[in-house]
Amino acid sequence: MKAAEREREAVVTGSGVLLPWGVGAAALAAPGAVGRITSFNPRDYIHNAKALRAMHRGFQLTTAAAAMALSAAGLGGDAEGLAAAGLDPERAGVVIAAADIQPVTPDLLAVLAAQEASGEPAGWGEAALHGLHPFRRLHLLSNMAAAHVSILFNFQGPSLTLTSGAEAGAQALEEAAGLLAEGRADVVLCAASDCPEQTLMPGEGEAAVALVLEARGVAERRGARGAPDWRGGEQGAAWEAGLPQCAALLTALRAAARVEAG
């Protein structure tokens, strides 16, 4: 590998993982039953109450995983983290693998059921005004996860959201590595989440994962430890089939962990 290519090679410097049976990369070593996360409190990770109000659960999971990953990478997990680590926010990008969002939300179903029971369809407008979530429109935009992450953590560089189904995770990783290789960013936060009740084609489980990818030269100069060769992993864990958005990032994280351990 040429010196210039090595300088821009993507390495993993931090990760955040939320799974039904555990938190953190260590949970990958002892998988449990795929299902819903029962002990998640978004306020443990997201300290901006105003932003939190505008996030549906899937966005909360993605943002929480991002906060964990940035903290693990030594980037603080808040709006001041990049500058404190000597990184330029304008060269910090975000790439999110997201699912197409289900527009038939629980609040809409509740309003429709109430209207049908009342037998007064003419009152739909008034019922919707009081019954639908005030941020419903924001909850239906797949790119809001990238927006929340960018704003909360002051990532001012490229921002991409991929909604290509089960392939989105792998494509997000390649896009993130491409931004680094091309010199368009020095650090990229790559993340995904699975939230069954809010997607058009859900998997069986709920999860979130985020990886901080940095150009190797940038990571080395700031003293961060980075694992290369994260593309070397292969999907094989049976439980990953129930996590279509997160599977590729979890595979990459396992590969990076093997490199560090070796």
Tab-separated table of C-alpha atoms in Angstrom:
chain	number	residue	atom	x	y	z
A	1	MET	CA	0.000	0.000	0.000
A	2	LYS	CA	1.327	3.407	-0.969
A	3	ALA	CA	2.000	5.919	1.784
A	4	ALA	CA	-0.766	8.248	0.564
A	5	GLU	CA	-3.284	5.394	0.456
A	6	ARG	CA	-2.295	4.247	3.925
A	7	GLU	CA	-2.754	7.794	5.222
A	8	ARG	CA	-6.366	7.821	4.026
A	9	GLU	CA	-7.230	4.186	4.860
A	10	ALA	CA	-10.373	3.876	6.982
A	11	VAL	CA	-9.862	2.493	10.470
A	12	VAL	CA	-12.444	1.910	13.192
A	13	THR	CA	-11.678	3.999	16.286
A	14	GLY	CA	-14.934	3.662	18.225
A	15	SER	CA	-18.188	1.734	18.343
A	16	GLY	CA	-21.574	1.838	20.000
A	17	VAL	CA	-23.907	-1.157	20.162
A	18	LEU	CA	-27.396	-1.618	21.598
A	19	LEU	CA	-28.814	-5.149	21.398
A	20	PRO	CA	-31.793	-6.832	23.096
A	21	TRP	CA	-29.480	-8.832	25.364
A	22	GLY	CA	-26.726	-6.305	26.050
A	23	VAL	CA	-24.935	-3.029	25.445
A	24	GLY	CA	-21.489	-2.616	23.920
A	25	ALA	CA	-19.346	-4.637	21.525
A	26	ALA	CA	-18.859	-7.357	24.153
A	27	ALA	CA	-22.520	-8.316	23.675
A	28	LEU	CA	-21.626	-9.705	20.241
A	29	ALA	CA	-19.728	-12.550	21.875
A	30	ALA	CA	-22.765	-13.863	23.756
A	31	PRO	CA	-25.867	-13.352	21.603
A	32	GLY	CA	-29.298	-13.994	23.029
A	33	ALA	CA	-32.793	-14.069	21.598
A	34	VAL	CA	-33.560	-11.483	18.920
A	35	GLY	CA	-36.428	-9.265	20.028
A	36	ARG	CA	-37.130	-5.854	21.485
A	37	ILE	CA	-34.737	-3.879	23.679
A	38	THR	CA	-36.497	-3.666	27.041
A	39	SER	CA	-34.094	-1.563	29.136
A	40	PHE	CA	-33.315	1.348	26.807
A	41	ASN	CA	-33.593	4.867	28.259
A	42	PRO	CA	-32.666	7.443	25.589
A	43	ARG	CA	-31.973	10.092	28.265
A	44	ASP	CA	-28.934	8.088	29.328
A	45	TYR	CA	-27.320	8.957	25.990
A	46	ILE	CA	-29.121	12.017	24.596
A	47	HIS	CA	-29.002	15.019	26.906
A	48	ASN	CA	-30.797	17.536	24.696
A	49	ALA	CA	-34.426	17.309	25.809
A	50	LYS	CA	-35.716	19.451	22.948
A	51	ALA	CA	-34.077	17.241	20.322
A	52	LEU	CA	-35.247	14.102	22.090
A	53	ARG	CA	-38.890	15.179	21.825
A	54	ALA	CA	-38.616	15.195	18.014
A	55	MET	CA	-37.161	11.676	17.739
A	56	HIS	CA	-39.126	8.493	17.287
A	57	ARG	CA	-37.639	5.365	18.835
A	58	GLY	CA	-35.561	4.394	15.806
A	59	PHE	CA	-33.900	7.815	15.735
A	60	GLN	CA	-33.297	7.597	19.479
A	61	LEU	CA	-31.551	4.254	19.074
A	62	THR	CA	-29.350	5.512	16.227
A	63	THR	CA	-28.379	8.669	18.090
A	64	ALA	CA	-27.666	6.767	21.302
A	65	ALA	CA	-25.361	4.349	19.463
A	66	ALA	CA	-23.631	7.340	17.859
A	67	ALA	CA	-23.044	8.941	21.258
A	68	MET	CA	-21.538	5.691	22.551
A	69	ALA	CA	-19.262	5.326	19.523
A	70	LEU	CA	-18.007	8.902	19.674
A	71	SER	CA	-17.277	8.607	23.375
A	72	ALA	CA	-15.367	5.359	22.772
A	73	ALA	CA	-13.368	7.067	20.030
A	74	GLY	CA	-12.326	9.861	22.387
A	75	LEU	CA	-14.525	12.399	20.619
A	76	GLY	CA	-16.625	13.290	23.630
A	77	GLY	CA	-20.101	12.321	22.483
A	78	ASP	CA	-21.294	15.941	22.478
A	79	ALA	CA	-21.117	19.083	20.327
A	80	GLU	CA	-17.667	20.025	21.640
A	81	GLY	CA	-16.036	16.630	21.159
A	82	LEU	CA	-14.594	17.129	17.681
A	83	ALA	CA	-12.948	20.472	18.432
A	84	ALA	CA	-11.583	19.182	21.747
A	85	ALA	CA	-9.896	16.340	19.844
A	86	GLY	CA	-8.413	18.744	17.304
A	87	LEU	CA	-10.717	17.715	14.443
A	88	ASP	CA	-12.414	20.124	12.051
A	89	PRO	CA	-16.246	19.776	12.212
A	90	GLU	CA	-16.451	20.690	8.526
A	91	ARG	CA	-14.456	17.540	7.756
A	92	ALA	CA	-16.657	15.272	9.863
A	93	GLY	CA	-19.304	13.304	7.967
A	94	VAL	CA	-22.320	11.151	8.788
A	95	VAL	CA	-23.573	8.125	6.819
A	96	ILE	CA	-26.725	6.364	8.032
A	97	ALA	CA	-28.265	3.100	6.826
A	98	ALA	CA	-31.991	3.617	7.312
A	99	ALA	CA	-35.212	1.793	6.543
A	100	ASP	CA	-38.210	3.237	4.750
A	101	ILE	CA	-40.504	4.372	7.534
A	102	GLN	CA	-43.989	2.953	8.062
A	103	PRO	CA	-46.472	5.877	7.752
A	104	VAL	CA	-49.266	3.970	9.517
A	105	THR	CA	-48.136	4.891	13.008
A	106	PRO	CA	-49.830	3.960	16.318
A	107	ASP	CA	-51.154	7.506	16.836
A	108	LEU	CA	-52.762	7.493	13.374
A	109	LEU	CA	-54.377	4.114	14.008
A	110	ALA	CA	-55.756	5.346	17.334
A	111	VAL	CA	-57.322	8.437	15.731
A	112	LEU	CA	-58.817	6.392	12.896
A	113	ALA	CA	-60.272	3.872	15.351
A	114	ALA	CA	-61.792	6.625	17.460
A	115	GLN	CA	-63.340	8.250	14.394
A	116	GLU	CA	-64.824	4.981	13.215
A	117	ALA	CA	-66.265	4.323	16.653
A	118	SER	CA	-67.781	7.799	16.858
A	119	GLY	CA	-69.512	7.555	13.489
A	120	GLU	CA	-68.681	11.206	12.800
A	121	PRO	CA	-66.169	11.342	9.924
A	122	ALA	CA	-66.718	15.089	9.630
A	123	GLY	CA	-64.791	15.516	12.876
A	124	TRP	CA	-61.579	14.067	11.456
A	125	GLY	CA	-59.718	17.395	11.386
A	126	GLU	CA	-60.368	18.166	15.039
A	127	ALA	CA	-59.550	14.597	16.108
A	128	ALA	CA	-56.301	14.594	14.118
A	129	LEU	CA	-55.290	17.962	15.549
A	130	HIS	CA	-55.445	16.627	19.085
A	131	GLY	CA	-54.651	12.962	18.483
A	132	LEU	CA	-51.668	12.919	16.113
A	133	HIS	CA	-48.153	13.419	17.417
A	134	PRO	CA	-47.087	17.073	16.876
A	135	PHE	CA	-43.811	15.906	15.307
A	136	ARG	CA	-45.428	13.235	13.152
A	137	ARG	CA	-44.025	14.689	9.921
A	138	LEU	CA	-40.476	14.687	11.271
A	139	HIS	CA	-40.937	11.090	12.406
A	140	LEU	CA	-41.637	10.023	8.805
A	141	LEU	CA	-38.387	11.339	7.294
A	142	SER	CA	-35.663	8.698	7.066
A	143	ASN	CA	-32.883	11.284	6.880
A	144	MET	CA	-33.788	12.752	10.273
A	145	ALA	CA	-31.459	10.282	12.012
A	146	ALA	CA	-28.504	11.787	10.135
A	147	ALA	CA	-29.833	15.268	10.884
A	148	HIS	CA	-30.073	14.628	14.627
A	149	VAL	CA	-26.573	13.125	14.763
A	150	SER	CA	-25.079	15.961	12.717
A	151	ILE	CA	-26.661	18.692	14.826
A	152	LEU	CA	-26.107	17.175	18.267
A	153	PHE	CA	-22.465	16.284	17.656
A	154	ASN	CA	-21.566	19.194	15.349
A	155	PHE	CA	-20.724	17.110	12.283
A	156	GLN	CA	-20.735	19.713	9.505
A	157	GLY	CA	-19.299	17.628	6.648
A	158	PRO	CA	-21.039	15.298	4.162
A	159	SER	CA	-24.322	13.792	5.362
A	160	LEU	CA	-25.786	10.756	3.605
A	161	THR	CA	-28.791	8.518	4.255
A	162	LEU	CA	-29.146	5.219	2.385
A	163	THR	CA	-32.528	3.468	2.231
A	164	SER	CA	-31.690	0.531	-0.037
A	165	GLY	CA	-32.997	-2.182	2.255
A	166	ALA	CA	-30.765	-4.917	3.627
A	167	GLU	CA	-27.897	-3.669	1.438
A	168	ALA	CA	-27.904	-0.228	3.027
A	169	GLY	CA	-25.542	-1.123	5.864
A	170	ALA	CA	-22.780	-2.452	3.611
A	171	GLN	CA	-23.237	0.461	1.219
A	172	ALA	CA	-23.040	2.934	4.102
A	173	LEU	CA	-19.693	1.497	5.175
A	174	GLU	CA	-18.319	1.747	1.634
A	175	GLU	CA	-19.588	5.319	1.266
A	176	ALA	CA	-17.963	6.271	4.579
A	177	ALA	CA	-14.649	4.709	3.568
A	178	GLY	CA	-14.904	6.450	0.211
A	179	LEU	CA	-15.329	9.857	1.832
A	180	LEU	CA	-12.122	9.256	3.784
A	181	ALA	CA	-10.155	7.857	0.835
A	182	GLU	CA	-11.152	10.786	-1.385
A	183	GLY	CA	-10.133	13.303	1.253
A	184	ARG	CA	-13.658	14.697	1.623
A	185	ALA	CA	-13.693	13.920	5.357
A	186	ASP	CA	-11.271	13.003	8.125
A	187	VAL	CA	-13.805	11.217	10.331
A	188	VAL	CA	-17.167	9.648	9.479
A	189	LEU	CA	-19.843	8.377	11.847
A	190	CYS	CA	-21.552	5.372	10.248
A	191	ALA	CA	-24.697	4.038	11.932
A	192	ALA	CA	-27.878	2.011	11.550
A	193	SER	CA	-30.825	0.872	13.618
A	194	ASP	CA	-33.589	-1.693	13.402
A	195	CYS	CA	-36.941	-0.692	14.886
A	196	PRO	CA	-39.656	-3.109	13.717
A	197	GLU	CA	-42.759	-1.075	14.469
A	198	GLN	CA	-41.547	1.885	12.411
A	199	THR	CA	-40.360	0.251	9.193
A	200	LEU	CA	-42.146	-0.925	6.064
A	201	MET	CA	-40.186	-4.206	5.871
A	202	PRO	CA	-39.150	-4.970	9.450
A	203	GLY	CA	-36.861	-7.660	10.726
A	204	GLU	CA	-37.605	-9.597	13.871
A	205	GLY	CA	-35.393	-7.652	16.257
A	206	GLU	CA	-34.473	-4.235	17.505
A	207	ALA	CA	-30.925	-2.927	17.644
A	208	ALA	CA	-28.604	-0.033	16.883
A	209	VAL	CA	-24.931	0.101	15.990
A	210	ALA	CA	-22.543	2.933	15.155
A	211	LEU	CA	-18.906	2.924	14.063
A	212	VAL	CA	-16.482	5.838	14.002
A	213	LEU	CA	-14.285	5.554	10.929
A	214	GLU	CA	-11.226	7.775	10.628
A	215	ALA	CA	-8.458	8.225	8.095
A	216	ARG	CA	-5.554	6.270	9.544
A	217	GLY	CA	-3.181	9.245	9.443
A	218	VAL	CA	-5.678	11.458	11.268
A	219	ALA	CA	-6.274	8.826	13.951
A	220	GLU	CA	-2.559	8.240	14.479
A	221	ARG	CA	-1.782	11.937	14.799
A	222	ARG	CA	-4.358	12.387	17.545
A	223	GLY	CA	-3.211	9.223	19.304
A	224	ALA	CA	-6.336	7.162	18.617
A	225	ARG	CA	-6.099	3.410	18.251
A	226	GLY	CA	-7.677	2.199	15.024
A	227	ALA	CA	-8.449	-1.278	13.708
A	228	PRO	CA	-8.060	-1.754	9.924
A	229	ASP	CA	-9.329	-4.626	7.772
A	230	TRP	CA	-12.874	-4.351	9.102
A	231	ARG	CA	-14.158	-5.346	5.643
A	232	GLY	CA	-12.841	-8.843	6.200
A	233	GLY	CA	-15.849	-10.084	8.156
A	234	GLU	CA	-18.548	-12.374	6.827
A	235	GLN	CA	-22.140	-12.502	7.931
A	236	GLY	CA	-22.670	-15.800	9.611
A	237	ALA	CA	-24.434	-15.300	12.912
A	238	ALA	CA	-27.997	-16.609	12.584
A	239	TRP	CA	-29.432	-13.796	14.717
A	240	GLU	CA	-28.245	-11.173	12.215
A	241	ALA	CA	-31.012	-12.197	9.822
A	242	GLY	CA	-33.490	-10.491	12.151
A	243	LEU	CA	-31.531	-7.223	12.042
A	244	PRO	CA	-31.394	-6.282	8.333
A	245	GLN	CA	-30.218	-2.687	8.794
A	246	CYS	CA	-27.576	-3.400	11.425
A	247	ALA	CA	-26.166	-6.708	10.175
A	248	ALA	CA	-23.380	-5.310	7.964
A	249	LEU	CA	-22.125	-2.904	10.631
A	250	LEU	CA	-22.156	-5.632	13.266
A	251	THR	CA	-20.140	-7.848	10.919
A	252	ALA	CA	-17.628	-5.044	10.345
A	253	LEU	CA	-17.336	-4.478	14.074
A	254	ARG	CA	-16.641	-8.150	14.720
A	255	ALA	CA	-13.941	-8.109	12.033
A	256	ALA	CA	-12.320	-5.013	13.558
A	257	ALA	CA	-12.434	-6.588	17.019
A	258	ARG	CA	-10.656	-9.696	15.707
A	259	VAL	CA	-7.890	-7.548	14.224
A	260	GLU	CA	-7.398	-5.694	17.523
A	261	ALA	CA	-7.436	-8.921	19.511
A	262	GLY	CA	-4.949	-10.545	17.142
